[in-house]
Coordinates of C-alpha atoms and ligand atoms in Angstrom, one line a residue:
X1 CA 7.7 23.5 -14.5
X2 CA 11.1 22.0 -13.9
X3 CA 11.0 18.5 -12.5
X4 CA 12.4 19.5 -9.0
X5 CA 9.4 21.7 -8.5
X6 CA 6.7 19.2 -9.3
X7 CA 4.8 17.3 -6.6
X8 CA 2.2 14.7 -7.4
X9 CA -0.1 13.6 -4.5
X10 CA -3.4 12.0 -3.8
X11 CA -5.7 12.5 -0.8
X12 CA -6.8 9.3 0.7
X13 CA -9.3 8.6 3.5
X14 CA -12.2 6.7 4.7
X15 CA -15.5 7.9 3.2
X16 CA -16.8 11.2 4.7
X17 CA -13.6 11.9 6.6
X18 CA -13.2 15.1 4.5
X19 CA -11.1 14.4 1.3
X20 CA -13.2 16.5 -1.1
X21 CA -13.5 19.3 1.4
X22 CA -9.7 19.4 2.0
X23 CA -9.3 19.5 -1.8
X24 CA -11.7 22.4 -1.9
X25 CA -9.7 24.4 0.6
X26 CA -6.4 23.6 -1.2
X27 CA -7.9 25.0 -4.5
X28 CA -9.2 28.1 -2.6
X29 CA -6.1 28.9 -0.6
X30 CA -3.9 28.6 -3.7
X31 CA -6.2 30.7 -5.7
X32 CA -6.6 27.8 -8.3
X33 CA -10.3 28.3 -8.1
X34 CA -11.4 31.9 -7.1
X35 CA -13.9 32.6 -4.4
X36 CA -16.9 33.3 -6.6
X37 CA -16.5 30.1 -8.6
X38 CA -16.0 28.1 -5.4
X39 CA -18.8 25.8 -4.5
X40 CA -18.7 22.9 -2.2
X41 CA -16.9 19.8 -3.5
X42 CA -15.7 21.5 -6.7
X43 CA -14.1 18.3 -7.9
X44 CA -17.2 16.2 -7.6
X45 CA -18.4 17.3 -11.0
X46 CA -20.6 14.4 -12.0
X47 CA -24.2 15.3 -11.1
X48 CA -24.6 12.1 -9.3
X49 CA -21.5 12.7 -7.2
X50 CA -23.0 16.0 -6.0
X51 CA -26.3 14.5 -5.2
X52 CA -25.0 11.6 -3.2
X53 CA -22.1 13.5 -1.7
X54 CA -19.6 10.9 -2.7
X55 CA -16.7 10.9 -5.1
X56 CA -16.9 8.3 -7.8
X57 CA -14.3 9.4 -10.3
X58 CA -10.8 10.4 -9.4
X59 CA -9.9 14.0 -10.6
X60 CA -6.6 15.5 -11.3
X61 CA -6.0 19.2 -10.8
X62 CA -2.9 21.3 -11.2
X63 CA -2.3 23.7 -8.2
X64 CA 0.4 26.4 -8.3
X65 CA 1.8 26.8 -4.8
X66 CA 4.4 29.4 -3.6
X67 CA 5.9 27.9 -0.5
X68 CA 7.4 29.5 2.6
X69 CA 10.8 29.1 1.1
X70 CA 9.7 31.6 -1.7
X71 CA 9.8 29.0 -4.5
X72 CA 6.8 28.2 -6.6
X73 CA 5.8 24.6 -7.0
X74 CA 3.4 22.8 -9.4
X75 CA 1.3 20.4 -7.4
X76 CA -0.9 17.9 -9.0
X77 CA -3.8 16.9 -6.7
X78 CA -5.6 13.7 -7.4
X79 CA -8.8 13.4 -5.4
X80 CA -9.9 9.8 -4.9
X81 CA -13.1 8.0 -4.1
X82 CA -13.5 6.3 -0.6
X83 CA -16.1 3.5 -1.1
X84 CA -14.8 0.0 -1.1
X85 CA -16.5 -0.6 -4.6
X86 CA -14.0 2.0 -6.0
X87 CA -10.7 0.7 -4.6
X88 CA -9.5 0.3 -8.2
X89 CA -9.8 4.0 -8.9
X90 CA -7.7 4.7 -5.8
X91 CA -5.0 2.4 -6.8
X92 CA -4.8 3.8 -10.3
X93 CA -4.6 7.3 -8.9
X94 CA -1.8 6.3 -6.5
X95 CA 0.3 5.0 -9.3
X96 CA 0.4 8.4 -10.7
X97 CA 1.7 10.0 -7.6
X98 CA 4.8 10.1 -5.3
X99 CA 2.9 11.0 -2.1
X100 CA -0.5 10.7 -0.4
X101 CA -2.2 12.9 2.2
X102 CA -3.9 10.5 4.7
X103 CA -7.0 12.2 6.1
X104 CA -8.4 10.8 9.3
X105 CA -11.6 12.3 10.9
X106 CA -10.5 13.3 14.5
X107 CA -14.0 12.8 15.7
X108 CA -14.2 9.3 14.3
X109 CA -10.8 7.7 14.2
X110 CA -9.2 5.0 12.0
X111 CA -11.8 3.1 10.0
X112 CA -11.7 0.2 7.6
X113 CA -10.9 2.2 4.4
X114 CA -8.3 4.2 6.4
X115 CA -6.4 1.0 6.9
X116 CA -7.0 -0.4 3.4
X117 CA -6.0 2.9 1.6
X118 CA -2.9 3.2 3.8
X119 CA -1.9 -0.3 2.7
X120 CA -2.4 0.6 -0.9
X121 CA -0.3 3.8 -0.6
X122 CA 2.5 2.0 1.3
X123 CA 2.5 -0.8 -1.4
X124 CA 2.7 1.8 -4.1
X125 CA 5.8 3.2 -2.4
X126 CA 4.3 6.6 -1.6
X127 CA 5.4 9.1 1.1
X128 CA 2.5 9.5 3.5
X129 CA 1.4 12.8 5.0
X130 CA -0.9 11.9 7.9
X131 CA -3.5 14.5 9.0
X132 CA -6.2 14.7 11.6
X133 CA -9.2 16.5 10.1
X134 CA -12.2 18.2 11.6
X135 CA -10.4 19.5 14.6
X136 CA -12.9 22.3 14.7
X137 CA -15.6 19.8 15.9
X138 CA -16.3 19.9 19.6
X139 CA -16.4 16.1 19.5
X140 CA -12.9 15.9 18.1
X141 CA -10.5 13.7 20.1
X142 CA -7.1 14.4 18.4
X143 CA -5.1 12.7 21.1
X144 CA -7.0 9.4 20.9
X145 CA -7.1 9.4 17.1
X146 CA -3.4 10.3 16.8
X147 CA -2.6 7.3 18.8
X148 CA -4.6 5.1 16.4
X149 CA -2.9 6.6 13.4
X150 CA 0.4 6.1 14.9
X151 CA -0.3 2.5 15.7
X152 CA -1.4 2.1 12.1
X153 CA 1.7 3.7 10.7
X154 CA 4.2 2.4 13.2
X155 CA 5.4 6.0 13.6
X156 CA 5.3 8.5 16.4
X157 CA 2.1 10.6 16.6
X158 CA 3.6 14.0 17.1
X159 CA 4.2 14.5 13.3
X160 CA 0.6 14.2 12.5
X161 CA -0.8 17.6 11.2
X162 CA -4.0 18.8 12.8
X163 CA -6.3 20.5 10.3
X164 CA -9.9 21.6 9.5
X165 CA -11.0 21.3 6.0
X166 CA -13.9 23.5 7.0
X167 CA -12.1 26.4 8.5
X168 CA -8.8 26.0 6.6
X169 CA -6.7 25.8 9.7
X170 CA -3.6 23.8 9.1
X171 CA -4.2 23.4 5.4
X172 CA -1.1 25.4 4.4
X173 CA 1.0 23.2 6.7
X174 CA -0.2 20.2 4.7
X175 CA 1.0 21.9 1.5
X176 CA 4.4 22.7 3.1
X177 CA 4.7 19.1 4.2
X178 CA 4.0 18.0 0.6
X179 CA 6.7 20.3 -0.7
X180 CA 9.2 19.2 1.9
X181 CA 8.5 15.4 2.2
X182 CA 7.0 14.2 -1.1
X183 CA 9.9 13.5 -3.6
X184 CA 9.8 15.2 -7.1
X185 CA 9.0 12.7 -9.9
X186 CA 11.9 10.6 -11.0
X187 CA 11.5 10.2 -14.7
X188 CA 14.2 10.8 -17.4
X189 CA 13.6 14.0 -19.5
X190 CA 15.9 12.8 -22.3
X191 CA 14.5 9.2 -22.6
X192 CA 11.9 8.0 -25.1
X193 CA 8.6 9.6 -24.0
X194 CA 6.3 7.4 -22.0
X195 CA 3.0 8.4 -20.3
X196 CA 0.5 6.2 -18.4
X197 CA -3.1 6.6 -19.1
X198 CA -4.6 6.4 -15.6
X199 CA -8.1 7.4 -16.4
X200 CA -10.2 8.5 -19.3
X201 CA -13.5 10.1 -20.3
X202 CA -15.6 10.1 -23.4
X203 CA -16.8 13.4 -24.9
X204 CA -19.5 13.3 -27.5
X205 CA -17.8 15.8 -29.8
X206 CA -14.1 15.4 -29.0
X207 CA -13.9 11.6 -28.5
X208 CA -11.6 10.0 -25.9
X209 CA -10.0 12.3 -23.3
X210 CA -7.2 10.3 -21.8
X211 CA -5.9 11.4 -18.3
X212 CA -2.2 11.0 -18.5
X213 CA 0.9 11.1 -16.2
X214 CA 4.1 11.7 -18.2
X215 CA 6.8 9.4 -16.8
X216 CA 9.7 10.1 -19.2
X217 CA 10.3 12.7 -21.9
X218 CA 8.0 15.2 -23.4
X219 CA 4.6 15.0 -25.3
X220 CA 4.0 18.0 -27.6
X221 CA 0.8 19.1 -29.3
X222 CA 0.7 17.8 -32.9
X223 CA 3.1 14.9 -32.3
X224 CA 2.3 11.4 -33.5
X225 CA 1.8 9.0 -30.7
X226 CA 1.3 5.3 -30.2
X227 CA -0.5 3.3 -27.5
X228 CA 1.8 0.5 -26.9
X229 CA -0.6 -2.3 -25.9
X230 CA -3.5 -1.5 -28.4
X231 CA -1.1 -0.5 -31.2
X232 CA -3.2 2.6 -31.8
X233 CA -1.5 5.4 -33.7
X234 CA -2.8 9.1 -33.8
X235 CA -1.8 12.7 -33.6
X236 CA -2.2 14.9 -30.5
X237 CA -5.0 17.3 -31.2
X238 CA -4.8 18.9 -27.8
X239 CA -2.8 18.4 -24.7
X240 CA -3.2 20.2 -21.4
X241 CA -4.0 20.2 -17.7
X242 CA -7.0 20.5 -15.4
X243 CA -7.5 23.7 -13.3
X244 CA -10.1 21.9 -12.9
X245 CA -11.3 23.2 -16.3
X246 CA -9.4 21.8 -19.2
X247 CA -6.5 24.2 -20.1
X248 CA -4.6 23.5 -23.3
X249 CA -0.7 23.9 -23.4
X250 CA 2.0 23.2 -26.0
X251 CA 3.5 20.3 -24.1
X252 CA 3.5 18.1 -21.0
X253 CA 6.8 16.9 -19.7
X254 CA 8.4 14.6 -17.1
X255 CA 6.3 14.2 -14.0
X256 CA 3.3 16.3 -15.3
X257 CA -0.2 15.2 -15.0
X258 CA -2.9 16.3 -17.5
X259 CA -5.0 15.2 -20.4
X260 CA -4.6 14.4 -24.1
X261 CA -7.1 14.4 -27.0
X262 CA -6.5 12.7 -30.4
X263 CA -10.0 12.7 -31.9
X264 CA -10.1 9.0 -31.5
X265 CA -13.8 8.0 -30.9
X266 CA -13.4 4.2 -30.6
X267 CA -13.1 3.7 -26.9
X268 CA -11.3 0.4 -27.1
X269 CA -8.3 2.1 -28.9
X270 CA -7.1 4.2 -26.0
X271 CA -7.6 2.3 -22.8
X272 CA -6.8 3.0 -19.2
X273 CA -3.6 1.2 -18.2
X274 CA -2.0 1.5 -21.7
X275 CA 1.4 3.3 -22.1
X276 CA 1.7 6.1 -24.7
X277 CA 4.9 6.8 -26.6
X278 CA 5.8 9.0 -29.6
X279 CA 6.4 7.6 -33.1
X280 CA 9.4 9.9 -33.5
X281 CA 11.2 8.5 -30.5
X282 CA 9.4 5.2 -29.5
X283 CA 10.0 3.6 -26.1
X284 CA 10.5 -0.1 -26.1
X285 CA 9.3 -1.1 -22.6
X286 CA 5.8 -0.2 -21.6
X287 CA 5.1 1.0 -18.0
X288 CA 3.6 -1.6 -15.7
X289 CA -0.1 -2.0 -16.3
X290 CA -2.8 -1.8 -13.7
X291 CA -4.2 -4.8 -11.9
X292 CA -7.1 -6.1 -13.9
X293 CA -10.3 -5.4 -12.1
X294 CA -12.7 -8.3 -12.0
X295 CA -16.4 -7.7 -11.7
X296 CA -17.9 -9.3 -8.7
X297 CA -21.6 -8.7 -9.0
X298 CA -23.7 -9.3 -12.1
X299 CA -27.1 -8.4 -13.2
X300 CA -29.1 -8.2 -16.5
X301 CA -30.1 -4.8 -17.9
X302 CA -32.9 -4.8 -20.3
X303 CA -34.5 -1.9 -22.2
X304 CA -38.1 -1.5 -21.4
X305 CA -38.7 -0.5 -24.9
X306 CA -36.9 -3.1 -27.0
X307 CA -36.2 -0.6 -29.8
X308 CA -33.6 0.9 -27.5
X309 CA -31.3 -2.2 -27.5
X310 CA -28.8 -0.6 -29.9
X311 CA -28.8 2.6 -27.9
X312 CA -28.1 0.6 -24.7
X313 CA -25.1 -1.1 -26.4
X314 CA -23.8 2.2 -27.5
X315 CA -24.2 3.7 -24.0
X316 CA -22.4 0.7 -22.4
X317 CA -19.5 1.1 -24.9
X318 CA -19.0 4.7 -23.9
X319 CA -19.4 4.1 -20.2
X320 CA -16.8 1.3 -20.2
X321 CA -14.3 3.8 -21.3
X322 CA -15.1 6.0 -18.3
X323 CA -15.3 3.0 -16.0
X324 CA -12.8 0.2 -16.6
X325 CA -14.4 -2.1 -14.1
X326 CA -17.8 -2.4 -16.0
X327 CA -18.1 -5.4 -18.2
X328 CA -21.0 -6.6 -20.4
X329 CA -22.1 -9.3 -22.7
X330 CA -25.3 -9.8 -24.6
X331 CA -28.0 -11.8 -22.7
X332 CA -31.3 -13.1 -24.0
X333 CA -34.0 -13.7 -21.5
X334 CA -37.3 -15.5 -22.2
X335 CA -39.0 -13.1 -19.9
X336 CA -37.3 -9.8 -20.7
X337 CA -36.0 -10.2 -24.2
X338 CA -32.7 -8.8 -25.5
X339 CA -30.4 -7.1 -23.1
X340 CA -27.0 -7.3 -21.5
X341 CA -25.5 -9.2 -18.7
X342 CA -23.3 -6.6 -16.8
X343 CA -20.6 -7.1 -14.3
X344 CA -19.9 -4.7 -11.5
X345 CA -17.6 -4.3 -8.5
X346 CA -20.4 -4.1 -6.0
X347 CA -24.0 -3.0 -5.5
X348 CA -23.1 0.8 -5.2
X349 CA -21.2 0.5 -8.5
X350 CA -24.2 -1.3 -10.1
X351 CA -26.6 1.4 -8.8
X352 CA -24.4 4.1 -10.2
X353 CA -24.0 2.6 -13.6
X354 CA -27.7 2.0 -13.9
X355 CA -28.4 5.6 -12.9
X356 CA -25.8 7.0 -15.3
X357 CA -27.3 5.0 -18.1
X358 CA -30.7 6.3 -17.5
X359 CA -29.7 9.9 -16.9
X360 CA -26.8 10.5 -19.2
X361 CA -28.1 8.3 -22.1
X362 CA -31.8 8.7 -21.5
X363 CA -32.7 5.0 -21.4
X364 CA -35.3 3.2 -19.5
X365 CA -34.1 0.0 -18.1
X366 CA -35.2 -3.1 -16.2
X367 CA -32.5 -4.6 -13.9
X368 CA -32.7 -8.2 -12.8
X369 CA -31.6 -9.5 -9.5
X370 CA -27.9 -9.1 -8.7
X371 CA -25.9 -12.3 -8.3
X372 CA -22.2 -13.1 -7.9
X373 CA -20.2 -15.2 -10.5
X374 CA -19.7 -18.9 -10.1
X375 CA -17.3 -21.5 -11.3
X376 CA -18.7 -24.9 -12.1
X377 CA -16.9 -28.2 -12.7
X378 CA -19.0 -30.5 -14.7
X379 CA -19.1 -34.3 -14.3
X380 CA -17.4 -34.7 -17.7
X381 CA -14.5 -32.5 -16.3
X382 CA -15.3 -29.3 -18.3
X383 CA -15.0 -26.0 -16.4
X384 CA -17.6 -23.2 -16.9
X385 CA -18.1 -19.7 -15.6
X386 CA -21.6 -18.8 -14.8
X387 CA -22.7 -15.2 -14.6
X388 CA -26.4 -15.6 -14.6
X389 CA -28.3 -18.0 -12.3
X390 CA -30.5 -19.1 -15.3
X391 CA -27.3 -20.3 -17.0
X392 CA -26.5 -22.7 -14.1
X393 CA -26.2 -26.2 -15.7
X394 CA -28.6 -29.0 -14.8
X395 CA -27.7 -30.4 -11.3
X396 CA -27.1 -33.9 -12.7
X397 CA -24.1 -32.6 -14.7
X398 CA -22.5 -30.7 -11.9
X399 CA -19.5 -32.1 -10.0
X400 CA -18.7 -29.0 -8.0
X401 CA -19.8 -25.3 -7.7
X402 CA -17.4 -22.7 -6.4
X403 CA -18.3 -19.2 -5.3
X404 CA -16.2 -16.1 -4.5
X405 CA -15.0 -15.6 -0.9
X406 CA -13.8 -12.4 0.6
X407 CA -11.7 -11.6 3.6
X408 CA -13.7 -8.9 5.5
X409 CA -11.9 -6.6 7.9
X410 CA -14.3 -5.0 10.3
X411 CA -13.4 -2.2 12.6
X412 CA -15.7 -1.7 15.6
X413 CA -15.7 -0.4 19.1
X414 CA -15.3 -3.3 21.4
X415 CA -18.8 -3.3 22.9
X416 CA -20.1 -4.4 19.5
X417 CA -17.8 -7.4 19.0
X418 CA -20.5 -9.9 19.9
X419 CA -23.0 -8.4 17.6
X420 CA -20.6 -8.3 14.7
X421 CA -19.5 -12.0 15.2
X422 CA -23.1 -13.1 15.3
X423 CA -23.8 -11.4 12.0
X424 CA -20.8 -13.0 10.4
X425 CA -21.6 -16.4 11.6
X426 CA -25.1 -16.0 10.4
X427 CA -23.7 -15.2 6.9
X428 CA -21.7 -18.5 6.8
X429 CA -18.5 -16.6 7.9
X430 CA -15.4 -18.3 9.2
X431 CA -13.6 -16.3 11.9
X432 CA -9.9 -15.7 10.9
X433 CA -8.5 -13.2 13.4
X434 CA -8.9 -10.3 15.9
X435 CA -6.7 -7.4 16.7
X436 CA -6.9 -4.5 19.1
X437 CA -6.1 -1.2 17.4
X438 CA -6.5 0.6 20.8
X439 CA -8.0 -0.2 24.1
X440 CA -11.4 0.4 22.6
X441 CA -11.2 -0.4 18.9
X442 CA -11.1 -3.9 17.5
X443 CA -10.3 -5.2 14.0
X444 CA -12.2 -8.4 13.3
X445 CA -11.4 -10.6 10.3
X446 CA -13.8 -13.1 8.8
X447 CA -13.8 -15.1 5.6
X448 CA -17.3 -14.9 4.0
X449 CA -19.0 -15.8 0.7
X450 CA -19.2 -12.6 -1.3
X451 CA -22.8 -13.4 -2.0
X452 CA -23.6 -12.9 1.7
X453 CA -22.0 -9.5 1.6
X454 CA -23.3 -7.9 -1.5
X455 CA -26.9 -7.6 -0.6
X456 CA -27.5 -6.0 2.8
X457 CA -24.6 -6.9 4.9
X458 CA -23.3 -3.4 5.2
X459 CA -26.7 -2.0 6.3
X460 CA -27.0 -4.9 8.9
X461 CA -23.5 -4.2 10.2
X462 CA -24.3 -0.5 10.5
X463 CA -27.5 -1.0 12.3
X464 CA -26.1 -3.5 14.7
X465 CA -23.3 -1.2 15.7
X466 CA -25.2 2.1 15.7
X467 CA -23.2 3.1 12.7
X468 CA -19.8 2.7 14.4
X469 CA -18.4 -0.3 12.5
X470 CA -16.7 0.1 9.2
X471 CA -16.0 -2.6 6.6
X472 CA -13.4 -3.3 4.0
X473 CA -12.8 -6.5 2.0
X474 CA -10.6 -8.2 -0.5
X475 CA -11.2 -11.3 -2.6
X476 CA -9.4 -14.4 -1.3
X477 CA -10.5 -16.8 -4.1
X478 CA -13.2 -19.2 -5.2
X479 CA -14.3 -21.9 -2.7
X480 CA -16.5 -25.0 -3.1
X481 CA -20.1 -24.6 -1.7
X482 CA -23.2 -26.5 -1.5
X483 CA -25.3 -24.3 -3.7
X484 CA -28.6 -24.8 -5.5
X485 CA -30.6 -23.0 -8.1
X486 CA -33.9 -21.7 -6.9
X487 CA -36.4 -21.1 -9.7
X488 CA -39.5 -18.9 -9.6
X489 CA -42.6 -19.9 -11.5
X490 CA -45.3 -17.4 -12.2
X491 CA -48.7 -18.9 -13.2
X492 CA -46.8 -22.2 -13.7
X493 CA -44.1 -20.8 -16.0
X494 CA -40.5 -20.5 -14.8
X495 CA -39.2 -16.9 -15.1
X496 CA -35.5 -17.1 -16.0
X497 CA -34.8 -13.6 -14.8
X498 CA -36.1 -14.4 -11.3
X499 CA -33.8 -17.5 -10.8
X500 CA -31.2 -17.3 -8.1
X501 CA -28.4 -19.5 -6.7
X502 CA -28.5 -19.9 -2.9
X503 CA -26.9 -22.1 -0.2
X504 CA -28.9 -25.3 0.1
X505 CA -29.4 -24.7 3.9
X506 CA -31.0 -21.4 3.2
X507 CA -33.1 -22.4 0.1
X508 CA -36.4 -23.0 2.0
X509 CA -36.3 -19.8 4.0
X510 CA -35.2 -17.8 1.0
X511 CA -37.9 -19.4 -1.2
X512 CA -40.6 -18.5 1.4
X513 CA -39.6 -14.9 1.9
X514 CA -39.1 -14.4 -1.8
X515 CA -42.6 -15.7 -2.8
X516 CA -44.1 -13.5 0.0
X517 CA -42.4 -10.5 -1.3
X518 CA -43.3 -11.2 -4.8
X519 CA -47.0 -11.6 -3.8
X520 CA -47.0 -8.2 -2.4
X521 CA -45.1 -6.7 -5.5
X522 CA -47.0 -8.3 -8.3
X523 CA -50.2 -6.4 -9.0
X524 CA -53.5 -8.3 -9.1
X525 CA -54.5 -9.5 -12.6
X526 CA -57.8 -10.7 -14.0
X527 CA -57.1 -14.2 -12.7
X528 CA -55.3 -15.8 -9.8
X529 CA -51.5 -16.0 -10.2
X530 CA -49.7 -18.7 -8.3
X531 CA -46.1 -17.9 -7.4
X532 CA -43.9 -20.9 -6.7
X533 CA -40.3 -21.2 -5.7
X534 CA -38.7 -24.6 -6.7
X535 CA -35.5 -26.5 -6.6
X536 CA -35.6 -28.6 -9.8
X537 CA -39.1 -30.0 -9.8
X538 CA -39.4 -29.7 -6.1
X539 CA -41.6 -26.8 -5.0
X540 CA -40.4 -25.3 -1.7
X541 CA -42.7 -22.4 -1.3
X542 CA -46.0 -21.2 -2.9
X543 CA -48.1 -18.0 -2.7
X544 CA -51.0 -16.6 -4.8
X545 CA -51.8 -13.2 -6.1
X546 CA -55.6 -13.2 -6.0
X547 CA -57.5 -11.9 -9.1
X548 CA -58.9 -8.4 -8.6
X549 CA -62.6 -8.2 -7.9
X550 CA -63.6 -5.1 -9.9
X551 CA -62.4 -2.7 -12.5
X552 CA -60.6 0.2 -10.7
X553 CA -62.6 2.6 -12.8
X554 CA -65.9 1.1 -12.1
X555 CA -66.5 3.1 -9.0
X556 CA -66.2 6.2 -11.1
X557 CA -68.9 5.3 -13.6
X558 CA -71.5 8.0 -13.9
X559 CA -69.3 10.3 -11.8
X560 CA -66.8 12.9 -12.6
X561 CA -65.2 12.2 -15.9
X562 CA -61.9 14.0 -15.2
X563 CA -61.5 12.0 -12.0
X564 CA -61.7 8.8 -14.1
X565 CA -59.2 10.0 -16.5
X566 CA -56.8 10.9 -13.7
X567 CA -57.2 7.4 -12.3
X568 CA -56.4 5.9 -15.6
X569 CA -53.4 8.1 -16.0
X570 CA -52.1 7.2 -12.6
X571 CA -52.5 3.5 -13.5
X572 CA -50.5 4.1 -16.6
X573 CA -47.8 5.8 -14.6
X574 CA -47.6 2.8 -12.3
X575 CA -47.2 0.6 -15.3
X576 CA -44.2 2.4 -16.6
X577 CA -41.7 -0.1 -15.2
X578 CA -43.7 -3.2 -16.1
X579 CA -42.8 -6.1 -18.2
X580 CA -45.3 -8.5 -19.7
X581 CA -43.9 -12.0 -18.6
X582 CA -46.1 -14.7 -20.2
X583 CA -49.5 -13.8 -19.0
X584 CA -48.4 -11.8 -16.1
X585 CA -47.4 -8.1 -15.7
X586 CA -44.3 -7.9 -13.6
X587 CA -43.1 -4.6 -12.1
X588 CA -39.4 -3.7 -11.9
X589 CA -39.4 -4.1 -8.0
X590 CA -40.1 -7.8 -8.3
X591 CA -36.8 -8.3 -10.1
X592 CA -35.1 -6.6 -7.3
X593 CA -37.1 -8.3 -4.5
X594 CA -34.1 -10.2 -3.5
X595 CA -32.4 -7.1 -2.2
X596 CA -34.9 -6.9 0.6
X597 CA -35.1 -10.6 1.2
X598 CA -32.8 -12.3 3.9
Ligands
GDP1 P1 -15.0 12.7 1.6 O1 -16.1 11.5 1.5 O2 -13.8 12.1 2.3 O3 -14.7 13.3 0.3 O4 -15.7 13.7 2.6 P2 -16.3 15.1 2.3 O5 -15.2 16.2 2.0 O6 -17.3 15.0 1.3 O7 -16.8 15.6 3.8 C1 -17.8 14.7 4.5 C2 -18.5 15.6 5.4 O8 -17.7 16.2 6.4 C3 -19.2 16.9 4.7 O9 -20.4 17.1 5.2 C4 -18.2 18.0 5.0 O10 -18.8 19.3 5.1 C5 -17.7 17.6 6.5 N1 -16.4 18.0 6.8 C6 -15.2 17.9 6.0 N2 -14.2 18.4 6.6 C7 -14.6 19.0 7.8 C8 -14.0 19.7 8.8 O11 -12.8 20.0 8.9 N3 -14.8 20.2 9.9 C9 -16.1 19.9 9.9 N4 -16.8 20.3 10.9 N5 -16.8 19.2 8.9 C10 -16.0 18.8 7.8
MG2 MG1 -15.2 13.0 -1.7

């Protein structure tokens, strides 16, 4: 299409406010996806996304739209995830757009990610189209919510479009507003071609599929291209757009969004954030890159079957292409053998990566306790980064330990302010501000150690506010803390994979709860197994797993043989996720016990 008739936009919202449903209606009303192929959340194509009802990867679809003025436009819709772990996906998508539809659930109101995503869009210079969604719900309060949105945007509330992604009401008004208010892409059709890779995917047969937004010039099938940062050169095998199915075309030009395949299989050679140009007419200046995402939470992933170590490496390499925020390095554990120390944005991200590795790559994994990363200054002045508690240097060599702090923004109805503050204080929080969004809704800010947030903070917050509070946070930097390493000993032997770093004031309580949890999780063995938690050589808590008294099968002797076989089979089943650690069999759950502590 000609440049003046292209509109690139994202849909942004707090989770569950109806982005994916609105995207579905847009695809349906514009006949991009015909009725019989329509299923809910068409764009959430990853199996995991459908099961969990959340969007993980951003998607980019071309939507033809004939507006009320009679002209046909080419819209590119980029659906985005809403969870705080995936903010980086949102900002990358926004960089490929000129506008954003801001969806706010009219029965809920402005929430933490509504605010955070609005700021991201404003910072990216996008034109915002605010909408109140779910107006079909009896509990919708469009007046109240419009006032909150207008307070957030600093604009009058009467321009806000009222819609229902469910019934389709108002959805065409949203498309009209996009055509009218979102500017067409600005690039230069005659300049040296430049395209931003804003996402990518790995296909087993076709190699890297780069999602691109053409900023200047034209990219044509067969042309020789160059990735400016990586220096990679290749020919374009296929170029096209999503409908959402991949649809090949001869070329993509200024402002268009689509994909490109070169046959390159090495995932490091075509990276998200790189700029593509052509060899025939090379650009000199790359496009601005994306903010580097830094993993915040780390855990070890070990194959249960050690033969699968190379497969795990292979799978991680491929996933990294699809997921720029995932990092990994080899890790060796005395307890678990060879594996990888992986870095994630948060616990949801960790959970999803692990599940994808198991499902899509058919691996069986043990995951160790998640931990944040630390910076340590040694007494000799050296600086080290510590990603695994077991790598924490000897206390005698440590001058200072720093841990990541975040600034949390919590939105809550005002009757829960006391509860929220109590929770934050309990998690070593420092109060940094409070702001009324409306007579009833309050935004509270706290600085908190990330370690206190990653485990169960969100669940606690939800349960203390009957689900009404929402949370967003951003990293504010590393700050010194009085931290100690807590070791766990099984049958007298320290188990490196169970070590953790905790605040000194909480170490005793933590040690006690953890040893209790482990006692319940570690199955009885043929002898007593003492479990100890220790700081250095100082034992702070102790429990014992008593030896079992009889063989489980003994009661079947002389009885029904098939019953006995069943029992043995069930026992084997239960052992699936077990690892022999010294003399003790430890189940997967034990390594994650920390998730339930505190
Ligand atoms: P997302 O997380 O923002 O992508 O939200 P979804 O599109 O997955 O929607 C979350 C839930 O709200 C789903 O159960 C939808 O069916 C429901 N929903 C979305 N839009 C509407 C609407 O306009 N009316 C009603 N009643 N429900 C809606
Ligand atoms: Mg969604």
